Amino acid sequence: MKIFRLAVTAAALLLLPLSATVQAQTTLRIGLAEDPDILDPTMARTYVGRIVFAAFCDKLFDIDEKLNIVPQLALSHETSADGKEVTIKLRPGVKFHDGEAFNAEAAKFSLERHLTFPGSFRKPELAAVDHIDVVDPLTIKLTLKAPYSPLVAQLTDRAGMMVSPKAAKEAGDKFGLRPVCAGPYKFVERVQQDRMVFEKFADYWNKDNIHIDRIVYLPLVDATVRLANLKSGGLDLIERLLATDLKEVQSDSKLKLSSAIELGYQGVTLNIGKDKAKGPLSQSAKVRQALDLSLDRDAISQVVSNGEFKPGNQWVNPDHPYYQKAFPVPKRDVAKAKALLKEAGVTPPVSVDFMVSKGAETEAASQVIQAMAAEAGFDMKLRVTEFATSLKQAEAGEYQAYLLAWSGRIDPDGNSYIFQKTEAPQNYSAWSNPEADKALDDGRLVTDPAQRKAIYEKLTKAVLEEKPLLYIYHRRILIAHTTKLEGYKQMPDGLVRVVGLKLK
């Protein structure tokens, strides 16, 4: 065993215990921007958690660089002519980390667990499923309540992750403490806010493409500390490199950059239905429109990312096929913003409890938003909060504005439904609009892109008028890693895929 010592700043030494510096020779050390929430695919909801899941919890399907859906634990799928039955053929010879066989019964169990487990965040993603049948040992059939065009796309993410029925039954709601899946690496240990350790699974179905023995994930909130560790050799890869640090990485011959424009967005969620204080933002769409008009998205991108991020105003970026060009990114108009406040009968300054999760990028963005909004008459009172805590407070409605990023999904439904549909689990705004609800439901019934785009145009109009969420920009996924790491490719979903990677 070879010993690596982290050559880090004093700040980093406070965050990284000595125990985390001892690694096996073929260990990939990945620096994360946050500590994930629960490692249970049924209950998890953080982007950073999806990065970790990619190493140990295979899905029925995955995506490639061009956003095509490709097989993973499933081999193929077929949808009936009426759109109400989806038959999925499963990969033979797959085992879970506890040695149990993956088969149709196990797939049925995992999907039903997603649908029925108390508090499941996958339930709305699979809500169209009426029941699941085992056709034969390696075939399942999903019968739907109605046609649901995003279904297979949902199965490329956590809704498609398969868990060991034996382990899940035994662990109950504690499954996330020692998760058992069917991915390339198996869980070893987790120390909250410190590290997550995984080791190569000898019986993985694609084991010939697994070349690294162990993966250790180290949550380091400070982006400067993450980069310092990468440069010193204490880490091999870091996610969410700051755009302002791009030149530093590009000028270092020992480092390499991988990037892609994300599928998701950075936005400001506005509390409409749960604002206990009943402030002006929650009571008037005109006030929300005024806040939106106070923002210069191009300038925000310049300050936060040196212009690397793409300004936007919808839940898909302006280059996406489903972007509604009839509603372009608005220009800043402070005079109009002030006029809207006057029309709404509101006297500035409008005080706003502005919750922001810790992190250099989010805090920088929030400060720019605060300064711009102030010129239009808003007093955005920044409240920097630990990420997992901010999610809990958002659920409870304990905020008025919340700067929150969404990592994105390949189907536009995945960027909209759970945030905009009445009483959907991540509709932190508590916004409710019958017209929007109908469009969200209708968008799931058709597969033709032109028909779906026309439906989403109605949704876009409703969202941009009432503004439960202000979409600000689409980040460039920035991954920096050592040149000793070979085979790394970045995809637009922002995940760190470990199959095929080698360490020199």
Short mmCIF file of C-alpha atoms in Angstrom, two decimals:
data_model
loop_
_atom_site.label_atom_id
_atom_site.label_comp_id
_atom_site.label_asym_id
_atom_site.label_seq_id
_atom_site.Cartn_x
_atom_site.Cartn_y
_atom_site.Cartn_z
CA MET A 1 0.00 0.00 0.00
CA LYS A 2 1.37 3.35 -0.98
CA ILE A 3 0.78 6.34 1.28
CA PHE A 4 -0.30 9.70 -0.12
CA ARG A 5 -0.23 12.81 2.01
CA LEU A 6 -2.40 15.72 1.06
CA ALA A 7 -0.36 18.83 0.45
CA VAL A 8 -3.04 21.32 1.24
CA THR A 9 -3.71 24.70 2.70
CA ALA A 10 -4.35 25.13 6.40
CA ALA A 11 -8.05 25.43 5.66
CA ALA A 12 -8.03 22.12 3.87
CA LEU A 13 -6.26 20.41 6.73
CA LEU A 14 -9.13 21.41 8.97
CA LEU A 15 -11.52 19.70 6.58
CA LEU A 16 -9.53 16.57 5.75
CA PRO A 17 -8.67 14.24 8.63
CA LEU A 18 -5.41 12.28 8.48
CA SER A 19 -7.38 9.04 8.07
CA ALA A 20 -8.63 10.27 4.70
CA THR A 21 -5.08 10.77 3.42
CA VAL A 22 -4.16 7.09 3.46
CA GLN A 23 -5.16 5.47 0.19
CA ALA A 24 -4.50 2.29 -1.74
CA GLN A 25 -2.37 2.67 -4.86
CA THR A 26 -5.27 2.30 -7.28
CA THR A 27 -7.59 4.71 -5.49
CA LEU A 28 -9.46 7.45 -7.29
CA ARG A 29 -10.02 10.40 -4.96
CA ILE A 30 -12.86 12.68 -5.99
CA GLY A 31 -13.53 16.08 -4.41
CA LEU A 32 -17.22 16.97 -4.09
CA ALA A 33 -18.72 20.42 -3.60
CA GLU A 34 -21.14 19.14 -0.92
CA ASP A 35 -21.85 16.13 1.21
CA PRO A 36 -24.72 14.16 -0.37
CA ASP A 37 -27.98 13.43 1.37
CA ILE A 38 -29.12 9.82 1.92
CA LEU A 39 -27.52 7.15 -0.30
CA ASP A 40 -30.85 5.52 -1.05
CA PRO A 41 -32.01 6.06 -4.65
CA THR A 42 -35.66 6.05 -3.58
CA MET A 43 -35.18 8.84 -1.04
CA ALA A 44 -32.26 10.86 -2.43
CA ARG A 45 -32.67 14.24 -4.11
CA THR A 46 -29.27 15.98 -4.39
CA TYR A 47 -27.18 16.42 -7.52
CA VAL A 48 -24.00 15.53 -5.66
CA GLY A 49 -25.66 12.31 -4.55
CA ARG A 50 -26.26 11.38 -8.18
CA ILE A 51 -22.51 11.72 -8.78
CA VAL A 52 -21.85 9.15 -6.05
CA PHE A 53 -24.67 6.83 -7.19
CA ALA A 54 -22.99 6.65 -10.63
CA ALA A 55 -20.24 4.52 -9.06
CA PHE A 56 -22.33 1.98 -7.21
CA CYS A 57 -25.98 1.94 -8.32
CA ASP A 58 -26.56 0.99 -11.95
CA LYS A 59 -29.81 1.93 -13.67
CA LEU A 60 -31.98 0.19 -16.21
CA PHE A 61 -30.79 2.68 -18.84
CA ASP A 62 -28.11 5.35 -19.22
CA ILE A 63 -27.34 8.13 -21.71
CA ASP A 64 -24.44 8.76 -24.06
CA GLU A 65 -22.70 12.01 -25.01
CA LYS A 66 -25.42 12.83 -27.55
CA LEU A 67 -28.22 12.24 -25.01
CA ASN A 68 -29.28 9.00 -26.64
CA ILE A 69 -30.76 6.46 -24.24
CA VAL A 70 -28.55 3.38 -24.06
CA PRO A 71 -28.80 0.03 -22.21
CA GLN A 72 -27.35 -0.53 -18.76
CA LEU A 73 -29.11 -3.14 -16.61
CA ALA A 74 -31.79 -3.38 -19.26
CA LEU A 75 -31.00 -4.51 -22.79
CA SER A 76 -33.99 -3.06 -24.64
CA HIS A 77 -37.50 -1.65 -24.32
CA GLU A 78 -40.62 -1.71 -26.45
CA THR A 79 -43.72 0.47 -26.12
CA SER A 80 -47.15 -0.72 -27.27
CA ALA A 81 -49.05 1.13 -30.01
CA ASP A 82 -51.39 2.77 -27.48
CA GLY A 83 -48.45 3.91 -25.34
CA LYS A 84 -49.76 2.15 -22.24
CA GLU A 85 -47.43 -0.84 -22.02
CA VAL A 86 -43.63 -0.76 -21.85
CA THR A 87 -41.86 -4.12 -22.00
CA ILE A 88 -38.25 -4.18 -20.79
CA LYS A 89 -35.74 -6.96 -21.43
CA LEU A 90 -33.14 -7.28 -18.67
CA ARG A 91 -29.44 -8.09 -18.81
CA PRO A 92 -28.63 -11.67 -17.79
CA GLY A 93 -25.90 -12.66 -15.32
CA VAL A 94 -26.08 -9.53 -13.15
CA LYS A 95 -25.53 -9.72 -9.39
CA PHE A 96 -26.15 -7.30 -6.56
CA HIS A 97 -23.30 -6.50 -4.18
CA ASP A 98 -24.67 -9.00 -1.64
CA GLY A 99 -24.48 -11.81 -4.21
CA GLU A 100 -28.22 -11.89 -4.89
CA ALA A 101 -29.26 -12.24 -8.52
CA PHE A 102 -30.70 -9.33 -10.46
CA ASN A 103 -33.73 -10.53 -12.40
CA ALA A 104 -37.29 -9.54 -13.26
CA GLU A 105 -38.50 -10.06 -9.68
CA ALA A 106 -35.75 -7.76 -8.40
CA ALA A 107 -36.51 -5.11 -11.01
CA LYS A 108 -40.21 -5.27 -10.13
CA PHE A 109 -39.32 -4.92 -6.43
CA SER A 110 -37.10 -1.87 -7.01
CA LEU A 111 -39.67 -0.07 -9.14
CA GLU A 112 -42.48 -0.84 -6.69
CA ARG A 113 -40.29 0.36 -3.82
CA HIS A 114 -39.81 3.66 -5.66
CA LEU A 115 -43.58 3.88 -6.01
CA THR A 116 -44.70 2.86 -2.52
CA PHE A 117 -41.94 3.61 0.01
CA PRO A 118 -43.07 6.31 2.47
CA GLY A 119 -41.73 9.70 1.40
CA SER A 120 -40.32 8.40 -1.90
CA PHE A 121 -39.03 11.14 -4.20
CA ARG A 122 -39.29 8.73 -7.14
CA LYS A 123 -43.05 8.26 -6.81
CA PRO A 124 -43.99 11.30 -8.95
CA GLU A 125 -41.41 10.30 -11.57
CA LEU A 126 -43.13 6.92 -11.94
CA ALA A 127 -46.67 8.05 -11.14
CA ALA A 128 -47.94 6.96 -14.56
CA VAL A 129 -47.18 3.33 -13.75
CA ASP A 130 -50.31 1.40 -12.76
CA HIS A 131 -48.69 -1.98 -12.16
CA ILE A 132 -45.64 -4.06 -13.04
CA ASP A 133 -45.73 -7.69 -14.20
CA VAL A 134 -43.00 -10.29 -14.45
CA VAL A 135 -43.28 -11.74 -17.97
CA ASP A 136 -40.37 -14.16 -17.57
CA PRO A 137 -37.19 -14.25 -15.43
CA LEU A 138 -35.57 -11.50 -17.52
CA THR A 139 -38.56 -9.49 -18.75
CA ILE A 140 -40.88 -7.04 -17.01
CA LYS A 141 -43.91 -5.19 -18.35
CA LEU A 142 -44.96 -1.80 -17.04
CA THR A 143 -48.64 -1.08 -17.56
CA LEU A 144 -49.38 2.64 -17.46
CA LYS A 145 -52.48 4.57 -16.42
CA ALA A 146 -51.99 6.73 -19.50
CA PRO A 147 -49.26 7.18 -22.11
CA TYR A 148 -46.17 8.71 -20.49
CA SER A 149 -43.53 9.79 -22.97
CA PRO A 150 -40.75 10.60 -20.43
CA LEU A 151 -40.84 7.14 -18.79
CA VAL A 152 -37.70 5.59 -20.29
CA ALA A 153 -35.84 8.89 -19.76
CA GLN A 154 -36.82 8.69 -16.08
CA LEU A 155 -35.28 5.22 -15.94
CA THR A 156 -31.89 6.67 -16.91
CA ASP A 157 -31.71 8.23 -13.46
CA ARG A 158 -32.59 7.35 -9.86
CA ALA A 159 -36.03 5.99 -10.79
CA GLY A 160 -34.21 3.36 -12.82
CA MET A 161 -31.71 2.41 -10.10
CA MET A 162 -32.01 -1.16 -8.90
CA VAL A 163 -31.51 -2.19 -5.26
CA SER A 164 -31.12 -5.63 -3.70
CA PRO A 165 -34.58 -6.76 -2.52
CA LYS A 166 -33.03 -8.81 0.30
CA ALA A 167 -30.93 -5.91 1.63
CA ALA A 168 -33.74 -3.37 1.20
CA LYS A 169 -36.26 -5.55 3.06
CA GLU A 170 -33.84 -6.17 5.91
CA ALA A 171 -32.73 -2.54 6.25
CA GLY A 172 -36.09 -0.80 5.78
CA ASP A 173 -35.67 2.95 6.14
CA LYS A 174 -31.98 2.44 7.12
CA PHE A 175 -31.07 1.14 3.65
CA GLY A 176 -29.23 4.38 2.82
CA LEU A 177 -26.73 3.71 5.62
CA ARG A 178 -25.40 0.59 3.87
CA PRO A 179 -26.80 0.61 0.33
CA VAL A 180 -26.63 -2.53 -1.81
CA CYS A 181 -26.98 -2.08 -5.57
CA ALA A 182 -25.58 -3.66 -8.74
CA GLY A 183 -22.98 -1.11 -9.83
CA PRO A 184 -19.23 -1.34 -10.48
CA TYR A 185 -18.28 -0.44 -6.90
CA LYS A 186 -19.74 -1.58 -3.60
CA PHE A 187 -20.22 0.48 -0.46
CA VAL A 188 -17.55 0.23 2.26
CA GLU A 189 -18.12 3.14 4.65
CA ARG A 190 -19.40 6.65 5.04
CA VAL A 191 -18.38 9.28 7.56
CA GLN A 192 -20.75 12.25 7.33
CA GLN A 193 -19.09 15.46 6.08
CA ASP A 194 -15.82 13.55 5.70
CA ARG A 195 -15.70 10.70 3.16
CA MET A 196 -17.48 7.91 1.32
CA VAL A 197 -15.46 4.83 0.40
CA PHE A 198 -16.28 2.23 -2.28
CA GLU A 199 -14.33 -0.77 -3.53
CA LYS A 200 -14.40 -2.62 -6.83
CA PHE A 201 -17.14 -5.26 -7.07
CA ALA A 202 -15.53 -8.49 -8.29
CA ASP A 203 -18.78 -9.83 -9.80
CA TYR A 204 -19.80 -6.70 -11.70
CA TRP A 205 -21.38 -7.54 -15.06
CA ASN A 206 -18.95 -5.23 -16.88
CA LYS A 207 -15.92 -5.92 -14.67
CA ASP A 208 -13.45 -5.95 -17.58
CA ASN A 209 -13.97 -2.18 -17.86
CA ILE A 210 -13.26 -1.48 -14.18
CA HIS A 211 -9.57 -0.67 -13.70
CA ILE A 212 -9.43 1.17 -10.36
CA ASP A 213 -9.64 -0.65 -7.02
CA ARG A 214 -11.22 1.96 -4.78
CA ILE A 215 -13.03 5.27 -5.02
CA VAL A 216 -13.08 7.77 -2.18
CA TYR A 217 -15.41 10.78 -2.32
CA LEU A 218 -14.37 13.73 -0.17
CA PRO A 219 -16.86 16.56 0.36
CA LEU A 220 -15.01 19.89 0.33
CA VAL A 221 -17.35 22.87 0.18
CA ASP A 222 -14.57 25.40 -0.44
CA ALA A 223 -13.76 25.37 -4.18
CA THR A 224 -10.32 26.86 -3.51
CA VAL A 225 -9.55 23.98 -1.16
CA ARG A 226 -10.73 21.43 -3.74
CA LEU A 227 -8.45 22.92 -6.38
CA ALA A 228 -5.50 23.15 -3.96
CA ASN A 229 -5.88 19.45 -3.20
CA LEU A 230 -6.04 18.60 -6.90
CA LYS A 231 -2.92 20.62 -7.68
CA SER A 232 -1.01 19.08 -4.78
CA GLY A 233 -1.95 15.51 -5.74
CA GLY A 234 -4.26 14.96 -2.78
CA LEU A 235 -7.23 14.56 -5.13
CA ASP A 236 -7.44 13.10 -8.64
CA LEU A 237 -10.65 14.79 -9.81
CA ILE A 238 -12.82 17.65 -8.62
CA GLU A 239 -16.34 18.60 -9.65
CA ARG A 240 -17.68 22.13 -9.95
CA LEU A 241 -14.40 23.85 -10.63
CA LEU A 242 -15.01 27.59 -10.45
CA ALA A 243 -15.07 29.24 -13.85
CA THR A 244 -12.79 31.90 -12.40
CA ASP A 245 -10.16 29.16 -11.86
CA LEU A 246 -10.24 27.91 -15.45
CA LYS A 247 -7.00 29.62 -16.49
CA GLU A 248 -5.19 28.18 -13.50
CA VAL A 249 -6.14 24.65 -14.54
CA GLN A 250 -5.48 25.23 -18.24
CA SER A 251 -1.98 26.53 -17.49
CA ASP A 252 -1.05 23.52 -15.35
CA SER A 253 0.50 20.72 -17.43
CA LYS A 254 -0.46 18.15 -14.76
CA LEU A 255 -4.17 18.95 -14.99
CA LYS A 256 -6.89 18.50 -17.58
CA LEU A 257 -10.31 20.12 -18.01
CA SER A 258 -13.52 18.39 -19.10
CA SER A 259 -16.69 20.42 -19.68
CA ALA A 260 -20.21 20.52 -21.14
CA ILE A 261 -23.19 22.89 -20.86
CA GLU A 262 -25.54 21.39 -18.31
CA LEU A 263 -29.05 20.08 -18.87
CA GLY A 264 -30.25 21.98 -15.83
CA TYR A 265 -30.31 25.57 -14.60
CA GLN A 266 -29.55 27.96 -11.77
CA GLY A 267 -32.65 29.81 -10.64
CA VAL A 268 -34.33 31.73 -7.86
CA THR A 269 -37.37 29.91 -6.50
CA LEU A 270 -39.97 32.29 -5.05
CA ASN A 271 -42.22 31.21 -2.19
CA ILE A 272 -45.77 31.87 -3.30
CA GLY A 273 -48.01 29.49 -1.37
CA LYS A 274 -46.19 28.94 1.93
CA ASP A 275 -44.90 32.41 2.78
CA LYS A 276 -46.00 32.82 6.41
CA ALA A 277 -45.10 36.52 6.33
CA LYS A 278 -47.21 37.01 3.18
CA GLY A 279 -44.64 39.43 1.77
CA PRO A 280 -45.17 41.32 -1.49
CA LEU A 281 -43.29 38.71 -3.55
CA SER A 282 -45.73 35.98 -2.63
CA GLN A 283 -48.80 38.15 -3.04
CA SER A 284 -48.22 39.75 -6.43
CA ALA A 285 -46.98 38.47 -9.79
CA LYS A 286 -46.11 42.07 -10.68
CA VAL A 287 -43.65 42.22 -7.78
CA ARG A 288 -42.08 38.96 -8.97
CA GLN A 289 -41.90 40.36 -12.50
CA ALA A 290 -40.21 43.46 -11.11
CA LEU A 291 -37.57 41.36 -9.39
CA ASP A 292 -36.97 39.49 -12.65
CA LEU A 293 -36.57 42.73 -14.62
CA SER A 294 -34.03 44.02 -12.10
CA LEU A 295 -31.59 41.29 -13.14
CA ASP A 296 -28.99 41.45 -15.89
CA ARG A 297 -28.34 37.79 -16.70
CA ASP A 298 -25.36 38.49 -18.96
CA ALA A 299 -23.68 40.52 -16.23
CA ILE A 300 -24.39 37.83 -13.63
CA SER A 301 -22.73 35.25 -15.90
CA GLN A 302 -19.72 37.52 -16.42
CA VAL A 303 -19.20 38.09 -12.70
CA VAL A 304 -19.80 34.50 -11.60
CA SER A 305 -18.19 32.60 -14.48
CA ASN A 306 -16.23 35.03 -16.68
CA GLY A 307 -19.03 34.53 -19.20
CA GLU A 308 -18.71 30.74 -19.30
CA PHE A 309 -22.31 30.16 -18.17
CA LYS A 310 -25.20 30.59 -20.60
CA PRO A 311 -27.85 33.17 -19.60
CA GLY A 312 -31.36 31.75 -19.72
CA ASN A 313 -34.96 32.31 -18.69
CA GLN A 314 -36.47 28.82 -19.08
CA TRP A 315 -35.93 25.38 -17.60
CA VAL A 316 -33.99 24.32 -20.71
CA ASN A 317 -31.09 26.30 -22.17
CA PRO A 318 -31.50 28.48 -25.30
CA ASP A 319 -29.81 25.83 -27.51
CA HIS A 320 -32.17 23.06 -26.42
CA PRO A 321 -34.75 21.76 -28.94
CA TYR A 322 -37.56 22.52 -26.47
CA TYR A 323 -36.49 26.12 -25.78
CA GLN A 324 -39.36 28.50 -26.58
CA LYS A 325 -37.88 31.21 -28.79
CA ALA A 326 -41.09 33.24 -28.57
CA PHE A 327 -40.00 34.05 -25.01
CA PRO A 328 -36.38 35.23 -25.28
CA VAL A 329 -34.09 36.05 -22.37
CA PRO A 330 -35.29 39.44 -21.08
CA LYS A 331 -33.09 42.52 -20.90
CA ARG A 332 -32.69 44.34 -17.63
CA ASP A 333 -35.15 47.22 -17.19
CA VAL A 334 -34.91 48.91 -13.78
CA ALA A 335 -37.37 51.68 -14.70
CA LYS A 336 -40.03 49.15 -15.65
CA ALA A 337 -39.31 47.15 -12.50
CA LYS A 338 -39.94 50.24 -10.37
CA ALA A 339 -43.13 50.97 -12.32
CA LEU A 340 -44.40 47.44 -11.67
CA LEU A 341 -43.81 47.84 -7.94
CA LYS A 342 -45.82 51.06 -8.06
CA GLU A 343 -48.63 49.33 -9.99
CA ALA A 344 -48.67 46.60 -7.35
CA GLY A 345 -49.12 49.23 -4.64
CA VAL A 346 -45.85 48.33 -2.99
CA THR A 347 -43.59 50.90 -1.38
CA PRO A 348 -39.83 50.14 -1.61
CA PRO A 349 -37.72 48.79 -0.16
CA VAL A 350 -39.28 45.33 -0.50
CA SER A 351 -37.67 43.16 2.16
CA VAL A 352 -36.94 39.57 1.01
CA ASP A 353 -35.55 36.66 3.01
CA PHE A 354 -33.10 35.32 0.41
CA MET A 355 -31.83 31.82 1.24
CA VAL A 356 -28.60 30.72 -0.44
CA SER A 357 -26.69 27.48 0.01
CA LYS A 358 -23.02 27.72 0.97
CA GLY A 359 -20.54 27.77 -1.89
CA ALA A 360 -18.37 30.27 -3.74
CA GLU A 361 -20.43 30.30 -6.93
CA THR A 362 -23.86 30.50 -5.32
CA GLU A 363 -22.73 33.15 -2.84
CA ALA A 364 -21.15 35.23 -5.62
CA ALA A 365 -24.32 34.96 -7.72
CA SER A 366 -26.51 35.89 -4.75
CA GLN A 367 -24.44 39.00 -4.04
CA VAL A 368 -24.76 40.20 -7.65
CA ILE A 369 -28.52 39.52 -7.56
CA GLN A 370 -28.76 41.39 -4.26
CA ALA A 371 -26.96 44.44 -5.67
CA MET A 372 -28.97 44.54 -8.89
CA ALA A 373 -32.31 44.04 -7.14
CA ALA A 374 -31.49 46.84 -4.70
CA GLU A 375 -31.44 49.33 -7.59
CA ALA A 376 -35.07 48.45 -8.35
CA GLY A 377 -36.24 48.67 -4.73
CA PHE A 378 -35.63 45.20 -3.26
CA ASP A 379 -33.78 44.55 -0.03
CA MET A 380 -32.56 40.98 -0.55
CA LYS A 381 -31.41 39.84 2.89
CA LEU A 382 -28.91 37.05 2.23
CA ARG A 383 -29.14 34.00 4.48
CA VAL A 384 -26.33 31.56 3.70
CA THR A 385 -27.37 28.06 4.72
CA GLU A 386 -25.83 24.57 4.58
CA PHE A 387 -27.23 22.84 1.47
CA ALA A 388 -29.13 19.91 3.05
CA THR A 389 -30.62 22.29 5.63
CA SER A 390 -31.71 24.69 2.89
CA LEU A 391 -33.65 21.90 1.18
CA LYS A 392 -35.50 21.10 4.40
CA GLN A 393 -36.33 24.77 4.92
CA ALA A 394 -37.50 25.07 1.31
CA GLU A 395 -39.84 22.12 1.84
CA ALA A 396 -41.23 23.77 4.95
CA GLY A 397 -41.65 27.13 3.17
CA GLU A 398 -39.19 28.84 5.52
CA TYR A 399 -37.87 31.32 2.96
CA GLN A 400 -39.10 33.92 0.49
CA ALA A 401 -36.51 33.56 -2.27
CA TYR A 402 -34.15 30.61 -2.66
CA LEU A 403 -31.19 30.39 -5.04
CA LEU A 404 -31.31 26.77 -6.12
CA ALA A 405 -29.70 24.86 -8.98
CA TRP A 406 -31.18 21.85 -10.76
CA SER A 407 -28.78 19.46 -12.45
CA GLY A 408 -31.23 18.71 -15.25
CA ARG A 409 -32.70 15.75 -17.09
CA ILE A 410 -32.63 14.75 -20.75
CA ASP A 411 -36.40 15.13 -21.15
CA PRO A 412 -37.90 18.63 -20.51
CA ASP A 413 -40.53 17.04 -18.26
CA GLY A 414 -37.72 16.25 -15.83
CA ASN A 415 -36.87 19.95 -15.50
CA SER A 416 -40.42 21.14 -15.04
CA TYR A 417 -43.05 18.76 -13.68
CA ILE A 418 -41.75 18.22 -10.14
CA PHE A 419 -41.19 21.97 -9.65
CA GLN A 420 -44.28 23.42 -11.32
CA LYS A 421 -47.12 20.91 -10.89
CA THR A 422 -49.54 21.64 -8.04
CA GLU A 423 -48.36 19.84 -4.88
CA ALA A 424 -45.45 18.11 -6.65
CA PRO A 425 -42.72 17.15 -4.14
CA GLN A 426 -40.19 19.77 -5.25
CA ASN A 427 -42.69 22.53 -5.96
CA TYR A 428 -41.04 24.58 -3.21
CA SER A 429 -42.91 27.64 -4.49
CA ALA A 430 -46.20 25.95 -3.62
CA TRP A 431 -47.40 27.49 -6.90
CA SER A 432 -50.66 26.22 -8.37
CA ASN A 433 -51.97 27.02 -11.83
CA PRO A 434 -54.64 24.84 -13.55
CA GLU A 435 -53.47 25.86 -17.02
CA ALA A 436 -49.89 24.92 -16.19
CA ASP A 437 -51.03 21.66 -14.61
CA LYS A 438 -52.89 20.71 -17.78
CA ALA A 439 -49.90 21.51 -19.98
CA LEU A 440 -47.59 19.50 -17.71
CA ASP A 441 -49.94 16.51 -17.90
CA ASP A 442 -50.55 16.87 -21.65
CA GLY A 443 -46.81 16.98 -22.33
CA ARG A 444 -46.55 13.46 -20.96
CA LEU A 445 -49.21 12.02 -23.25
CA VAL A 446 -47.60 12.65 -26.64
CA THR A 447 -44.28 11.61 -28.14
CA ASP A 448 -44.20 13.81 -31.24
CA PRO A 449 -41.63 16.61 -30.56
CA ALA A 450 -43.60 19.29 -32.44
CA GLN A 451 -46.80 18.52 -30.54
CA ARG A 452 -44.96 18.47 -27.23
CA LYS A 453 -43.22 21.76 -27.97
CA ALA A 454 -46.56 23.42 -28.69
CA ILE A 455 -47.87 22.16 -25.35
CA TYR A 456 -44.78 23.42 -23.52
CA GLU A 457 -45.23 26.83 -25.12
CA LYS A 458 -48.47 27.19 -23.11
CA LEU A 459 -46.62 26.12 -19.97
CA THR A 460 -43.81 28.58 -20.62
CA LYS A 461 -46.29 31.44 -21.01
CA ALA A 462 -47.93 30.65 -17.65
CA VAL A 463 -44.64 30.23 -15.80
CA LEU A 464 -43.08 33.40 -17.21
CA GLU A 465 -46.18 35.44 -16.39
CA GLU A 466 -46.59 34.27 -12.81
CA LYS A 467 -42.89 33.62 -12.12
CA PRO A 468 -42.81 31.02 -9.36
CA LEU A 469 -39.18 30.59 -10.35
CA LEU A 470 -36.73 32.95 -12.04
CA TYR A 471 -34.38 31.04 -14.34
CA ILE A 472 -31.02 32.83 -14.41
CA TYR A 473 -28.35 30.82 -16.24
CA HIS A 474 -27.21 27.37 -17.34
CA ARG A 475 -23.86 26.40 -15.94
CA ARG A 476 -20.97 24.92 -17.84
CA ILE A 477 -20.09 21.69 -16.06
CA LEU A 478 -16.43 22.08 -15.17
CA ILE A 479 -14.52 18.99 -14.10
CA ALA A 480 -10.78 19.18 -13.50
CA HIS A 481 -8.65 16.10 -13.07
CA THR A 482 -5.06 14.93 -13.07
CA THR A 483 -3.56 13.88 -16.41
CA LYS A 484 -2.83 10.55 -14.71
CA LEU A 485 -6.54 9.80 -15.06
CA GLU A 486 -7.30 8.39 -18.50
CA GLY A 487 -10.58 7.84 -20.33
CA TYR A 488 -12.66 10.55 -18.67
CA LYS A 489 -15.54 12.06 -20.71
CA GLN A 490 -17.97 14.68 -19.46
CA MET A 491 -21.64 14.41 -20.31
CA PRO A 492 -24.30 17.13 -20.03
CA ASP A 493 -25.97 15.53 -17.00
CA GLY A 494 -22.92 16.45 -14.89
CA LEU A 495 -22.34 12.96 -13.51
CA VAL A 496 -18.88 11.47 -12.99
CA ARG A 497 -18.91 8.07 -14.66
CA VAL A 498 -16.18 5.70 -13.51
CA VAL A 499 -16.50 2.74 -15.90
CA GLY A 500 -13.49 2.63 -18.24
CA LEU A 501 -11.33 5.01 -16.22
CA LYS A 502 -7.65 4.21 -15.60
CA LEU A 503 -5.06 5.75 -13.31
CA LYS A 504 -1.47 5.73 -14.56
#
